[in-house]
XYZ file of C-alpha atoms in Angstrom:
280
model
C 0.028 1.988 -20.885
C -3.684 1.538 -21.254
C -5.822 4.378 -20.052
C -7.768 3.824 -16.805
C -10.586 5.611 -15.019
C -10.147 6.272 -11.330
C -11.350 8.584 -8.599
C -9.013 11.395 -9.636
C -6.850 13.074 -7.008
C -7.747 16.465 -8.508
C -11.448 15.661 -8.359
C -11.561 14.947 -4.639
C -12.370 18.619 -3.912
C -15.902 17.876 -5.176
C -16.778 16.361 -1.775
C -15.539 19.324 0.246
C -18.324 21.246 1.935
C -20.922 18.503 1.417
C -22.882 16.906 4.237
C -21.943 13.363 5.233
C -24.710 11.629 3.232
C -23.926 13.840 0.213
C -20.224 13.101 0.564
C -20.760 9.344 0.664
C -23.166 9.429 -2.291
C -20.648 11.461 -4.308
C -17.903 8.897 -3.543
C -20.193 6.034 -4.549
C -20.858 7.702 -7.879
C -17.153 8.180 -8.450
C -16.387 4.569 -7.535
C -19.071 3.457 -9.997
C -16.981 5.094 -12.722
C -13.961 2.978 -11.883
C -13.616 -0.022 -14.276
C -13.736 -3.535 -12.956
C -10.454 -4.139 -11.217
C -7.803 -4.344 -13.899
C -10.301 -3.984 -16.709
C -8.025 -1.522 -18.536
C -4.692 -3.144 -17.487
C -2.452 -3.866 -20.397
C -0.449 -6.670 -18.838
C -2.029 -10.167 -18.510
C -3.473 -10.874 -15.082
C -2.530 -13.934 -13.048
C -5.359 -16.365 -12.283
C -6.658 -17.774 -9.082
C -9.433 -20.126 -8.228
C -10.597 -22.095 -5.224
C -10.268 -25.864 -4.982
C -12.185 -27.447 -7.824
C -12.938 -24.108 -9.475
C -11.545 -22.813 -12.729
C -9.057 -19.989 -12.256
C -10.411 -16.463 -12.665
C -8.440 -13.349 -13.498
C -7.463 -11.279 -10.491
C -5.490 -8.245 -11.805
C -2.807 -6.869 -9.578
C -2.750 -10.176 -7.653
C -0.094 -12.769 -6.937
C -0.935 -16.410 -6.247
C 0.379 -18.187 -3.186
C 2.677 -21.144 -3.948
C 0.012 -23.809 -3.302
C -1.320 -23.668 -6.865
C -4.312 -21.577 -6.155
C -5.579 -23.267 -2.942
C -4.384 -20.370 -0.786
C -5.557 -16.763 -0.514
C -4.704 -14.375 -3.365
C -2.382 -11.605 -2.358
C -1.567 -8.063 -3.497
C 2.033 -7.559 -4.597
C 4.596 -5.781 -2.432
C 8.135 -4.665 -3.294
C 10.074 -7.910 -3.955
C 12.502 -7.259 -1.116
C 9.545 -7.241 1.319
C 7.875 -10.364 -0.103
C 10.020 -12.764 1.920
C 8.610 -11.264 5.155
C 4.991 -12.140 4.324
C 3.131 -15.457 3.954
C 2.369 -15.927 0.253
C 4.732 -13.086 -0.632
C 2.226 -10.238 -0.395
C -0.740 -8.663 1.392
C -3.677 -11.081 1.567
C -6.810 -9.844 -0.146
C -9.665 -9.315 2.257
C -7.341 -8.566 5.212
C -6.544 -5.535 7.360
C -2.876 -4.610 7.745
C -1.498 -2.078 10.288
C 1.512 -0.038 9.156
C 3.671 2.215 11.333
C 6.975 4.043 11.011
C 8.745 5.477 7.959
C 6.342 6.716 5.241
C 8.476 5.071 2.577
C 6.812 1.787 3.478
C 3.371 3.064 2.504
C 4.807 4.566 -0.668
C 6.320 1.236 -1.599
C 3.067 -0.651 -1.069
C 1.095 1.839 -3.200
C 3.727 1.632 -5.991
C 3.730 -2.156 -6.070
C -0.089 -2.400 -6.317
C -0.688 0.324 -8.879
C 2.279 -0.617 -11.031
C 0.960 -4.179 -11.293
C -2.415 -2.911 -12.531
C -4.385 -2.554 -9.276
C -6.346 0.452 -8.027
C -5.615 2.125 -4.688
C -6.919 4.951 -2.558
C -5.288 6.985 0.204
C -7.569 8.550 2.812
C -6.659 11.088 5.474
C -2.930 11.365 4.769
C -2.403 14.838 3.263
C 1.358 14.736 3.885
C 2.054 11.347 2.316
C 4.889 11.744 -0.289
C 3.288 10.849 -3.617
C 6.531 11.790 -5.362
C 8.251 9.050 -3.348
C 5.650 6.565 -4.599
C 6.114 7.696 -8.174
C 9.845 7.268 -7.924
C 9.162 3.692 -6.812
C 6.952 3.033 -9.877
C 3.437 4.083 -8.785
C 0.862 4.821 -11.489
C -1.027 7.950 -10.370
C -3.828 7.192 -12.855
C -4.771 4.265 -10.598
C -4.486 6.167 -7.354
C -7.228 8.145 -5.629
C -6.225 10.643 -2.908
C -8.738 11.950 -0.330
C -6.677 14.159 1.966
C -9.646 15.385 4.022
C -12.326 12.677 4.363
C -14.368 14.610 6.962
C -15.360 13.494 10.462
C -15.706 9.757 9.624
C -12.753 8.487 7.557
C -13.613 4.918 8.422
C -17.009 5.240 6.597
C -15.220 6.705 3.549
C -12.842 3.718 3.592
C -15.793 1.317 3.742
C -17.218 2.900 0.584
C -13.896 2.738 -1.277
C -13.358 -0.949 -0.430
C -16.110 -1.605 -2.978
C -14.049 -0.447 -5.953
C -10.377 -0.556 -4.924
C -7.803 -3.296 -4.553
C -5.901 -1.417 -1.762
C -7.249 1.243 0.597
C -4.831 3.105 2.860
C -6.588 4.786 5.790
C -4.995 7.369 8.051
C -6.757 7.383 11.390
C -5.313 10.701 12.695
C -4.744 9.172 16.155
C -8.220 7.645 16.436
C -8.918 4.313 18.129
C -11.538 2.321 16.192
C -13.855 0.283 18.435
C -13.978 -3.517 17.937
C -17.626 -3.507 16.785
C -16.647 -1.129 13.928
C -13.460 -2.999 12.973
C -15.330 -6.289 12.704
C -17.856 -4.754 10.281
C -15.059 -3.289 8.087
C -13.079 -6.534 8.081
C -16.192 -8.405 6.925
C -16.667 -5.849 4.101
C -13.057 -6.069 3.029
C -13.305 -9.842 2.927
C -16.527 -9.805 0.915
C -15.047 -7.289 -1.601
C -11.636 -8.961 -1.883
C -9.910 -5.665 -1.048
C -7.059 -5.015 1.355
C -7.277 -2.250 3.971
C -4.063 -0.722 5.333
C -4.479 1.359 8.506
C -1.911 3.739 9.974
C -1.552 6.582 12.515
C -4.082 5.195 15.019
C -5.224 2.085 16.835
C -6.979 -0.765 15.021
C -7.283 -3.919 17.109
C -7.113 -7.329 15.464
C -5.174 -6.454 12.343
C -4.114 -9.648 10.596
C -0.603 -8.357 9.865
C 1.452 -5.534 11.372
C 4.334 -3.860 9.496
C 6.727 -1.412 11.025
C 9.568 0.432 9.322
C 12.400 2.205 11.176
C 15.079 4.303 9.518
C 18.511 2.937 10.486
C 20.858 5.060 8.371
C 20.990 7.793 5.812
C 23.636 7.120 3.137
C 25.542 10.086 1.810
C 25.411 12.307 4.884
C 28.625 13.036 6.777
C 29.125 13.250 10.504
C 28.026 16.903 10.422
C 24.705 15.829 8.866
C 25.574 17.613 5.595
C 25.882 16.059 2.130
C 23.751 14.584 -0.626
C 21.321 11.847 0.321
C 21.802 8.888 -2.014
C 20.393 6.059 0.058
C 18.226 5.128 2.981
C 18.476 2.034 5.150
C 15.369 0.657 6.812
C 14.614 -2.195 9.228
C 11.187 -3.556 8.365
C 9.411 -5.922 10.802
C 6.374 -8.013 9.907
C 4.314 -10.027 12.397
C 0.853 -11.512 12.269
C -1.696 -13.770 13.831
C -0.432 -16.684 11.835
C 3.336 -16.121 11.928
C 6.048 -14.853 14.256
C 7.844 -11.542 13.857
C 10.335 -11.362 11.033
C 12.781 -8.443 10.325
C 14.684 -7.535 7.190
C 17.184 -4.748 6.637
C 16.652 -3.051 3.325
C 18.152 -0.196 1.336
C 16.189 2.346 -0.683
C 18.475 3.429 -3.504
C 18.345 4.641 -7.120
C 18.646 1.803 -9.641
C 18.376 2.552 -13.391
C 16.358 5.754 -12.936
C 13.996 4.685 -10.185
C 14.072 4.010 -6.468
C 14.259 0.313 -5.644
C 13.992 -1.724 -2.425
C 17.279 -3.646 -2.161
C 18.045 -6.259 0.457
C 20.961 -5.223 2.664
C 23.285 -7.980 1.589
C 22.761 -7.178 -2.088
C 23.194 -3.460 -1.468
C 26.490 -3.941 0.349
C 27.836 -6.154 -2.420
C 26.787 -3.586 -5.090
C 28.350 -0.595 -3.367
C 31.888 -1.615 -4.460
C 31.008 -1.360 -8.110
C 28.806 1.751 -8.321
C 29.328 5.310 -7.305
C 26.644 7.138 -5.304
C 23.703 8.799 -7.051
C 21.380 11.294 -5.505
C 17.937 10.142 -4.461
C 14.949 12.093 -5.712
C 13.327 14.610 -3.414
C 10.291 12.430 -2.801
C 12.038 9.749 -0.715
C 11.549 10.186 3.006
């Protein structure tokens, strides 16, 4: 794997104790050190171009099926792709996510594994081990557990250098005037903002994940967890609500998202294996 520069998780402490202007300036300097999106990615990038324009490389991006005339999207776990127009998260959009934290882990894993850069703001309890078990590349992931009193401003700065920014709102409700400004910035930078744990009106897509079953636990609640079943619902301004039932289970040494019908068929031919401690 090619080496990449990122805002390192271990280096985030450098903004602790600084004033707001100093904190933002420090983040801007760190973002300036990040290579152009996908610059150091080993795998070839897909191309995308508007009508009449030559395709340009957009690392970590999938192309909608209309041969480049649609919006480029960031990848998601394949089992989730069928829920979303274009099979991924549209660049330049805001997506609201709620429910099981495994959903955020899966989104981070899909983007960073494909060569994109991502940042997580204000979610100190997010399970990074879970994301790694799903294939996340930590060298392309910045973590800012304590962004200070204005996490939205920190997210606005990071949209300039990241493909995906995940923002924990800690129960805050962001006013419409602020959301419109951030949406415009995300659009101009071609980045996707995922918001969670708060209210953000006007999100283009809303994703919700609910745990339906834990596989491997007996009626007493004891046993070894070797699988997790989720119901994931997607709805948006341009499409009606769609729900898929998915299993999280170990496949060839990593945790995969498996459509329920495939998982049920596979259970007859494979004994249970224990999930890693990061899945939740």
